[in-house]
Amino acid sequence: MRNFIVFLLSTIPTLALGDWEVNLPRGVTPTSVLAYDLHMLIFYITVIIGIGVFGVMFYSIIHHRKSKGVVPANFHENTKIEIVWTVIPFLILVGMAIPATQALILMEDTSEAEVTLKVTGYQWMWKYEYLEDNVSFLSRIDSESNKARKLNSGVDVSNVKNYLLEVDNPIVLPVNAKIRLLLTAGDVIHAWWVPELGGKKDAVPGFVNEMWFNINKPGIYRGQCAELCGKDHAFMPIVVKAVSKAEYEKWVMNQQNNNKIANKK
Amino acid sequence: MNTDADHLHEDHKTGIMRWITTTNHKDIGTLYLFLSLTMFFVGGAMALIIRAELFQPGLQLVNPDFFNQMTTMHALIMIFGALMPALVGLANWQIPLMIGAPDMALPRLNNWSFWILPFALGMLGSTLFFEGGAPAAGWTLYPPLVLQGGDALPYAIFSIHLLGLSSILGAINIIATILNMRAPGMTLMKMPMFVWTWLITAFLLIAVMPVLAGAVTMLLTDRFFGTSFFTASGGGDPVMFQHIFWFFGHPEVYILILPAFGVISTIIPTFSRKKLFGYDSMVYATASIALLSFIVWAHHMFTVGMPLAGEIFFMMTTMLIAVPTGVKVFNWIATMWKGSMTFETPMLFSLAFIVLFTIGGFSGLMMAITPVDFQYHDTYFIVAHFHYVLVPGSVFAVIAAVYFWLPKWTGKMYDETLGKTHFWLTTIFVNITFFPQHFVGLAGMPRRIPDYAVQFTDFNAISTIGSFGFGIAQILFLYILYKTLKQDVTADNKVWEGAEGLEWTLPSPPPYHSFEEPPKVE
Ligand SMILES: [Cu+2]
């Protein structure tokens, strides 16, 4: 018992580290913002319906109880009201479906991309190929996280910077450009997901899936594999560095030179 | 006639053989319920291992592979070992009592459908002790990952075949009983709602269990006999498995919830002392939910890369389910409206069901919206959603049913104060466990991971504390059952003032052959 209390107390510093985030990120792409706005819209609609439905229910629970001497009423059907509460929800759903379909059509339009990045999932790393620029590399969890995440590693993971969300080779992408991802996998199904860039997509062996985004703010965005892919599924993070176009072009040149040097060796 | 009855009672063995050879619907119902209770604790222990590991970031207790075995086995055991047997157990006990029949239509088949289960579940559980461990690819068994599994896979597949066989036999029996053995005068549209929901559920079972069997058989041949149904390198399609699996999986979800709806539709009118509002629309709503369940499956796999038209179709059909589900909730509330309510334990669990299941329904509606589901998919938001509909949904309904009918089954009344304590502890802890999972999911925590980034720590710690509280509260449930069973028979025939239905015309406990003479229903 004493050990257990000590254990609980020892967790307090870790608790202070969390950031109590409760909602989807709004994100930095038109598609992530679209998803966020729809999410909030539907959320508020359900909150309003919830307040109405539970309000009536709790009114009834408080007022229509035997202890208050209420004699039960006799009604047990009312065609009019039953039609009303079938039709109104249907109309609300139609109201939701219209913006949702519009968003979906936009999200699935991968045409006219400026940069095409091929993503291949492996157990347990990602391979990235910049198809136009002939740059490619593997991206794995960084070594510090990798050491700390071992069973009973003895490392206090709260001291590890970006624990489980840091890689050795991050993706670099330009801002304000339509980026198209081609996703596939080499062994089992994985899913590529960076919440702030919008939704995820499965990387399926033997298939090529597509998704796109257009990052409107420079920064570093983190995510991870979202489809169970075996024992190290939790340990294949994704890091995207979004930079200005000029910086991006410089980075591509550097990568190409590095590749040449590596090839000569 | 008399000699017949005497003869039957001579056959009535005692001791362990009574339970092994029994063809009596009450004995078999009891067996189902005890098996379910046991599996509820086994699956619950696995959940606590999962939650203990997730209490803090970093790996402290188990390695990732064992963690994956736990998530896989927790789901399989809870679905096939705890919830389905509980619902079939309730069907066995209640359907003959509610329709005025002496027993189920096919008693020997009934014995078989139960006794397959312990062996199937034992085989599934034994894989935990194999070298390489139990299946670890998630209960959805997606290839190609599941094909990387060790020796556990064929055992798990055979076990799923047996579980499916048991379900199909049980479903055949339920349909045969309901269609052939109703008391004179009980037309279909006069049947109690619980019987209606089970009739529809039984058809769902017969429709989809063979689909699951087919899917896992294809996995088996892919793994051992050189086929490539799901292997891309051999010309197969790994995504096809997901389509077949969810064609089973979505109706399966309703198999777990429709009988729960039936329980709630029985309990709410009883303690409101008022007839169920909108009986006809309840029947139609149940049937439409069942029919819709066949055309929504791909909403479980929106991120798999479907054509736009497919995504729009599955989004809209999924949203449609909100209409009949809403009708049910509105009908329950209209039943309470201007009733004369009391709040015994079964009623409390039913009221919590309505609120918390509806919250699960709301998050379900949110994830029907495909463009947003791209964010929600495979996160803890999903985990929160399906636990809300399954735990304070189906599980609460089963617990409510047990409190409601236990005095009828045994003639012994449970301790109301303890029952209410059990209710409040369970309801508070279930919310502490699952509500924070919405938050971490939205904030970006994927499901099925043994370790997470530190920003998810707080809500995971809270969730873990809640889960242990929930577990401990269920030990109180065991004690309440024990305390009830060891006392003397005292309950009235009609235990609840507002109760209606044929089962309350029988003594408590009811005679061995429920209705020897069919009652008349006007
Ligand atoms: Cu992966």
mmCIF file of C-alpha atoms in Angstrom, chain B residues 194-390:
data_model
loop_
_atom_site.group_PDB
_atom_site.id
_atom_site.type_symbol
_atom_site.label_atom_id
_atom_site.label_comp_id
_atom_site.label_asym_id
_atom_site.label_seq_id
_atom_site.Cartn_x
_atom_site.Cartn_y
_atom_site.Cartn_z
ATOM 1 C CA PHE B 194 -37.924 -7.484 -25.642
ATOM 2 C CA VAL B 195 -39.237 -10.410 -27.698
ATOM 3 C CA TRP B 196 -39.495 -8.208 -30.784
ATOM 4 C CA THR B 197 -35.947 -6.919 -30.467
ATOM 5 C CA TRP B 198 -34.648 -10.459 -30.025
ATOM 6 C CA LEU B 199 -36.592 -11.731 -33.053
ATOM 7 C CA ILE B 200 -34.944 -9.072 -35.205
ATOM 8 C CA THR B 201 -31.548 -9.649 -33.601
ATOM 9 C CA ALA B 202 -31.785 -13.378 -34.303
ATOM 10 C CA PHE B 203 -32.290 -12.682 -38.007
ATOM 11 C CA LEU B 204 -29.256 -10.384 -37.960
ATOM 12 C CA LEU B 205 -27.201 -13.166 -36.366
ATOM 13 C CA ILE B 206 -28.196 -15.688 -39.002
ATOM 14 C CA ALA B 207 -27.404 -13.182 -41.723
ATOM 15 C CA VAL B 208 -23.949 -12.109 -40.598
ATOM 16 C CA MET B 209 -22.260 -14.838 -38.556
ATOM 17 C CA PRO B 210 -21.638 -16.926 -41.705
ATOM 18 C CA VAL B 211 -20.072 -13.850 -43.310
ATOM 19 C CA LEU B 212 -17.592 -13.602 -40.463
ATOM 20 C CA ALA B 213 -16.932 -17.331 -40.708
ATOM 21 C CA GLY B 214 -16.218 -16.909 -44.415
ATOM 22 C CA ALA B 215 -13.868 -13.996 -43.833
ATOM 23 C CA VAL B 216 -11.804 -15.794 -41.195
ATOM 24 C CA THR B 217 -11.736 -18.974 -43.286
ATOM 25 C CA MET B 218 -10.176 -16.987 -46.110
ATOM 26 C CA LEU B 219 -7.573 -15.751 -43.619
ATOM 27 C CA LEU B 220 -6.916 -19.358 -42.703
ATOM 28 C CA THR B 221 -6.383 -20.469 -46.302
ATOM 29 C CA ASP B 222 -4.244 -17.407 -47.009
ATOM 30 C CA ARG B 223 -2.041 -18.300 -44.080
ATOM 31 C CA PHE B 224 -1.783 -22.071 -44.520
ATOM 32 C CA PHE B 225 -3.001 -23.168 -47.946
ATOM 33 C CA GLY B 226 -1.354 -20.742 -50.314
ATOM 34 C CA THR B 227 -4.354 -18.683 -51.391
ATOM 35 C CA SER B 228 -4.049 -14.904 -51.694
ATOM 36 C CA PHE B 229 -7.518 -13.563 -51.077
ATOM 37 C CA PHE B 230 -6.082 -10.704 -49.083
ATOM 38 C CA THR B 231 -2.437 -10.673 -50.149
ATOM 39 C CA ALA B 232 -1.625 -7.957 -52.658
ATOM 40 C CA SER B 233 1.533 -9.674 -53.908
ATOM 41 C CA GLY B 234 -0.573 -12.655 -54.960
ATOM 42 C CA GLY B 235 -3.215 -10.518 -56.649
ATOM 43 C CA GLY B 236 -5.449 -10.286 -53.591
ATOM 44 C CA ASP B 237 -6.927 -7.290 -51.848
ATOM 45 C CA PRO B 238 -6.304 -6.572 -48.145
ATOM 46 C CA VAL B 239 -9.090 -3.994 -48.173
ATOM 47 C CA MET B 240 -11.626 -6.611 -49.261
ATOM 48 C CA PHE B 241 -11.225 -8.265 -45.865
ATOM 49 C CA GLN B 242 -12.231 -5.035 -44.197
ATOM 50 C CA HIS B 243 -15.353 -4.798 -46.344
ATOM 51 C CA ILE B 244 -16.353 -8.382 -45.541
ATOM 52 C CA PHE B 245 -15.468 -8.029 -41.884
ATOM 53 C CA TRP B 246 -17.529 -4.873 -41.411
ATOM 54 C CA PHE B 247 -20.437 -6.308 -43.370
ATOM 55 C CA PHE B 248 -20.542 -8.638 -40.387
ATOM 56 C CA GLY B 249 -19.216 -6.099 -37.899
ATOM 57 C CA HIS B 250 -21.794 -3.399 -38.216
ATOM 58 C CA PRO B 251 -24.876 -5.616 -37.810
ATOM 59 C CA GLU B 252 -22.929 -7.225 -34.954
ATOM 60 C CA VAL B 253 -22.943 -3.868 -33.207
ATOM 61 C CA TYR B 254 -26.731 -3.863 -33.403
ATOM 62 C CA ILE B 255 -26.863 -7.465 -32.246
ATOM 63 C CA LEU B 256 -25.258 -6.138 -29.079
ATOM 64 C CA ILE B 257 -27.623 -3.188 -28.701
ATOM 65 C CA LEU B 258 -31.092 -4.181 -29.999
ATOM 66 C CA PRO B 259 -31.888 -6.613 -27.153
ATOM 67 C CA ALA B 260 -30.644 -3.890 -24.804
ATOM 68 C CA PHE B 261 -33.240 -1.580 -26.349
ATOM 69 C CA GLY B 262 -35.786 -4.290 -25.617
ATOM 70 C CA VAL B 263 -34.773 -4.406 -21.954
ATOM 71 C CA ILE B 264 -35.009 -0.631 -21.603
ATOM 72 C CA SER B 265 -38.415 -0.648 -23.341
ATOM 73 C CA THR B 266 -39.587 -3.099 -20.677
ATOM 74 C CA ILE B 267 -38.170 -1.392 -17.608
ATOM 75 C CA ILE B 268 -39.034 2.261 -18.356
ATOM 76 C CA PRO B 269 -42.834 1.616 -18.616
ATOM 77 C CA THR B 270 -42.772 -0.558 -15.483
ATOM 78 C CA PHE B 271 -41.331 2.108 -13.220
ATOM 79 C CA SER B 272 -43.225 4.918 -14.962
ATOM 80 C CA ARG B 273 -46.436 2.961 -14.361
ATOM 81 C CA LYS B 274 -47.477 3.838 -17.875
ATOM 82 C CA LYS B 275 -47.666 1.907 -21.145
ATOM 83 C CA LEU B 276 -44.727 2.096 -23.548
ATOM 84 C CA PHE B 277 -45.250 5.098 -25.782
ATOM 85 C CA GLY B 278 -45.406 4.363 -29.521
ATOM 86 C CA TYR B 279 -45.191 0.567 -29.482
ATOM 87 C CA ASP B 280 -45.724 0.291 -33.232
ATOM 88 C CA SER B 281 -43.103 2.895 -34.061
ATOM 89 C CA MET B 282 -40.690 1.116 -31.677
ATOM 90 C CA VAL B 283 -41.110 -2.081 -33.691
ATOM 91 C CA TYR B 284 -40.645 -0.259 -37.000
ATOM 92 C CA ALA B 285 -37.666 1.691 -35.652
ATOM 93 C CA THR B 286 -35.986 -1.541 -34.527
ATOM 94 C CA ALA B 287 -36.585 -3.129 -37.909
ATOM 95 C CA SER B 288 -35.265 -0.087 -39.780
ATOM 96 C CA ILE B 289 -32.138 0.046 -37.639
ATOM 97 C CA ALA B 290 -31.579 -3.628 -38.470
ATOM 98 C CA LEU B 291 -32.089 -3.077 -42.200
ATOM 99 C CA LEU B 292 -29.897 0.029 -42.287
ATOM 100 C CA SER B 293 -27.153 -1.910 -40.515
ATOM 101 C CA PHE B 294 -26.506 -3.783 -43.761
ATOM 102 C CA ILE B 295 -25.713 -0.679 -45.810
ATOM 103 C CA VAL B 296 -23.483 1.374 -43.549
ATOM 104 C CA TRP B 297 -20.498 -0.909 -42.975
ATOM 105 C CA ALA B 298 -17.839 1.136 -44.749
ATOM 106 C CA HIS B 299 -18.120 3.976 -42.217
ATOM 107 C CA HIS B 300 -15.678 1.899 -40.158
ATOM 108 C CA MET B 301 -13.076 2.361 -42.861
ATOM 109 C CA PHE B 302 -13.492 5.835 -44.338
ATOM 110 C CA THR B 303 -9.713 6.348 -44.449
ATOM 111 C CA VAL B 304 -9.023 3.214 -46.453
ATOM 112 C CA GLY B 305 -9.190 5.029 -49.785
ATOM 113 C CA MET B 306 -12.698 4.696 -51.200
ATOM 114 C CA PRO B 307 -14.162 6.400 -54.243
ATOM 115 C CA LEU B 308 -15.852 9.709 -53.456
ATOM 116 C CA ALA B 309 -19.280 8.300 -54.363
ATOM 117 C CA GLY B 310 -18.769 5.481 -51.864
ATOM 118 C CA GLU B 311 -17.806 7.881 -49.113
ATOM 119 C CA ILE B 312 -20.872 10.035 -49.732
ATOM 120 C CA PHE B 313 -23.178 6.996 -49.827
ATOM 121 C CA PHE B 314 -21.887 5.535 -46.568
ATOM 122 C CA MET B 315 -21.896 8.923 -44.872
ATOM 123 C CA MET B 316 -25.556 9.497 -45.717
ATOM 124 C CA THR B 317 -26.810 6.015 -44.850
ATOM 125 C CA THR B 318 -24.961 6.228 -41.542
ATOM 126 C CA MET B 319 -26.506 9.583 -40.715
ATOM 127 C CA LEU B 320 -29.938 8.108 -41.470
ATOM 128 C CA ILE B 321 -29.583 5.688 -38.540
ATOM 129 C CA ALA B 322 -29.962 8.681 -36.239
ATOM 130 C CA VAL B 323 -33.651 8.919 -37.256
ATOM 131 C CA PRO B 324 -34.971 5.557 -35.933
ATOM 132 C CA THR B 325 -32.558 5.727 -32.980
ATOM 133 C CA GLY B 326 -33.916 9.164 -32.151
ATOM 134 C CA VAL B 327 -37.465 7.805 -32.367
ATOM 135 C CA LYS B 328 -36.580 5.219 -29.724
ATOM 136 C CA VAL B 329 -35.124 7.762 -27.331
ATOM 137 C CA PHE B 330 -38.089 10.109 -27.826
ATOM 138 C CA ASN B 331 -40.500 7.245 -27.195
ATOM 139 C CA TRP B 332 -38.774 6.326 -23.936
ATOM 140 C CA ILE B 333 -38.963 9.902 -22.740
ATOM 141 C CA ALA B 334 -42.603 10.183 -23.811
ATOM 142 C CA THR B 335 -43.243 7.011 -21.793
ATOM 143 C CA MET B 336 -41.846 8.684 -18.683
ATOM 144 C CA TRP B 337 -43.740 11.904 -19.393
ATOM 145 C CA LYS B 338 -46.643 12.270 -16.968
ATOM 146 C CA GLY B 339 -45.937 8.828 -15.587
ATOM 147 C CA SER B 340 -45.691 8.069 -11.894
ATOM 148 C CA MET B 341 -42.041 7.240 -11.575
ATOM 149 C CA THR B 342 -40.078 5.439 -8.898
ATOM 150 C CA PHE B 343 -36.351 4.856 -9.034
ATOM 151 C CA GLU B 344 -35.438 1.331 -8.094
ATOM 152 C CA THR B 345 -32.049 0.018 -9.237
ATOM 153 C CA PRO B 346 -33.206 -1.347 -12.633
ATOM 154 C CA MET B 347 -34.859 2.003 -13.405
ATOM 155 C CA LEU B 348 -31.722 3.912 -12.415
ATOM 156 C CA PHE B 349 -29.587 1.816 -14.755
ATOM 157 C CA SER B 350 -32.170 2.309 -17.518
ATOM 158 C CA LEU B 351 -32.248 6.078 -17.098
ATOM 159 C CA ALA B 352 -28.445 6.189 -17.150
ATOM 160 C CA PHE B 353 -28.613 4.030 -20.268
ATOM 161 C CA ILE B 354 -30.780 6.588 -22.047
ATOM 162 C CA VAL B 355 -28.508 9.517 -21.208
ATOM 163 C CA LEU B 356 -25.160 7.834 -21.746
ATOM 164 C CA PHE B 357 -26.168 5.793 -24.779
ATOM 165 C CA THR B 358 -27.448 9.007 -26.350
ATOM 166 C CA ILE B 359 -24.081 10.662 -25.697
ATOM 167 C CA GLY B 360 -22.510 7.704 -27.518
ATOM 168 C CA GLY B 361 -25.060 8.248 -30.273
ATOM 169 C CA PHE B 362 -24.056 11.903 -30.577
ATOM 170 C CA SER B 363 -20.378 11.049 -31.002
ATOM 171 C CA GLY B 364 -21.516 8.395 -33.496
ATOM 172 C CA LEU B 365 -23.320 11.057 -35.487
ATOM 173 C CA MET B 366 -20.180 13.209 -35.420
ATOM 174 C CA MET B 367 -18.081 10.406 -36.842
ATOM 175 C CA ALA B 368 -20.645 9.684 -39.550
ATOM 176 C CA ILE B 369 -19.497 12.979 -41.088
ATOM 177 C CA THR B 370 -16.791 11.550 -43.344
ATOM 178 C CA PRO B 371 -14.608 14.676 -43.759
ATOM 179 C CA VAL B 372 -14.313 14.964 -39.975
ATOM 180 C CA ASP B 373 -13.982 11.229 -39.470
ATOM 181 C CA PHE B 374 -10.675 11.503 -41.301
ATOM 182 C CA GLN B 375 -9.554 13.183 -38.071
ATOM 183 C CA TYR B 376 -11.456 10.968 -35.599
ATOM 184 C CA HIS B 377 -10.704 7.611 -37.225
ATOM 185 C CA ASP B 378 -8.559 5.223 -35.160
ATOM 186 C CA THR B 379 -8.198 7.655 -32.256
ATOM 187 C CA TYR B 380 -9.340 7.465 -28.651
ATOM 188 C CA PHE B 381 -12.404 9.474 -29.687
ATOM 189 C CA ILE B 382 -13.594 6.271 -31.366
ATOM 190 C CA VAL B 383 -12.650 4.229 -28.302
ATOM 191 C CA ALA B 384 -14.708 6.598 -26.147
ATOM 192 C CA HIS B 385 -17.647 6.384 -28.562
ATOM 193 C CA PHE B 386 -17.969 2.632 -28.743
ATOM 194 C CA HIS B 387 -17.379 2.182 -25.045
ATOM 195 C CA TYR B 388 -20.180 4.658 -24.361
ATOM 196 C CA VAL B 389 -22.617 2.651 -26.458
ATOM 197 C CA LEU B 390 -21.381 -0.724 -25.212
#
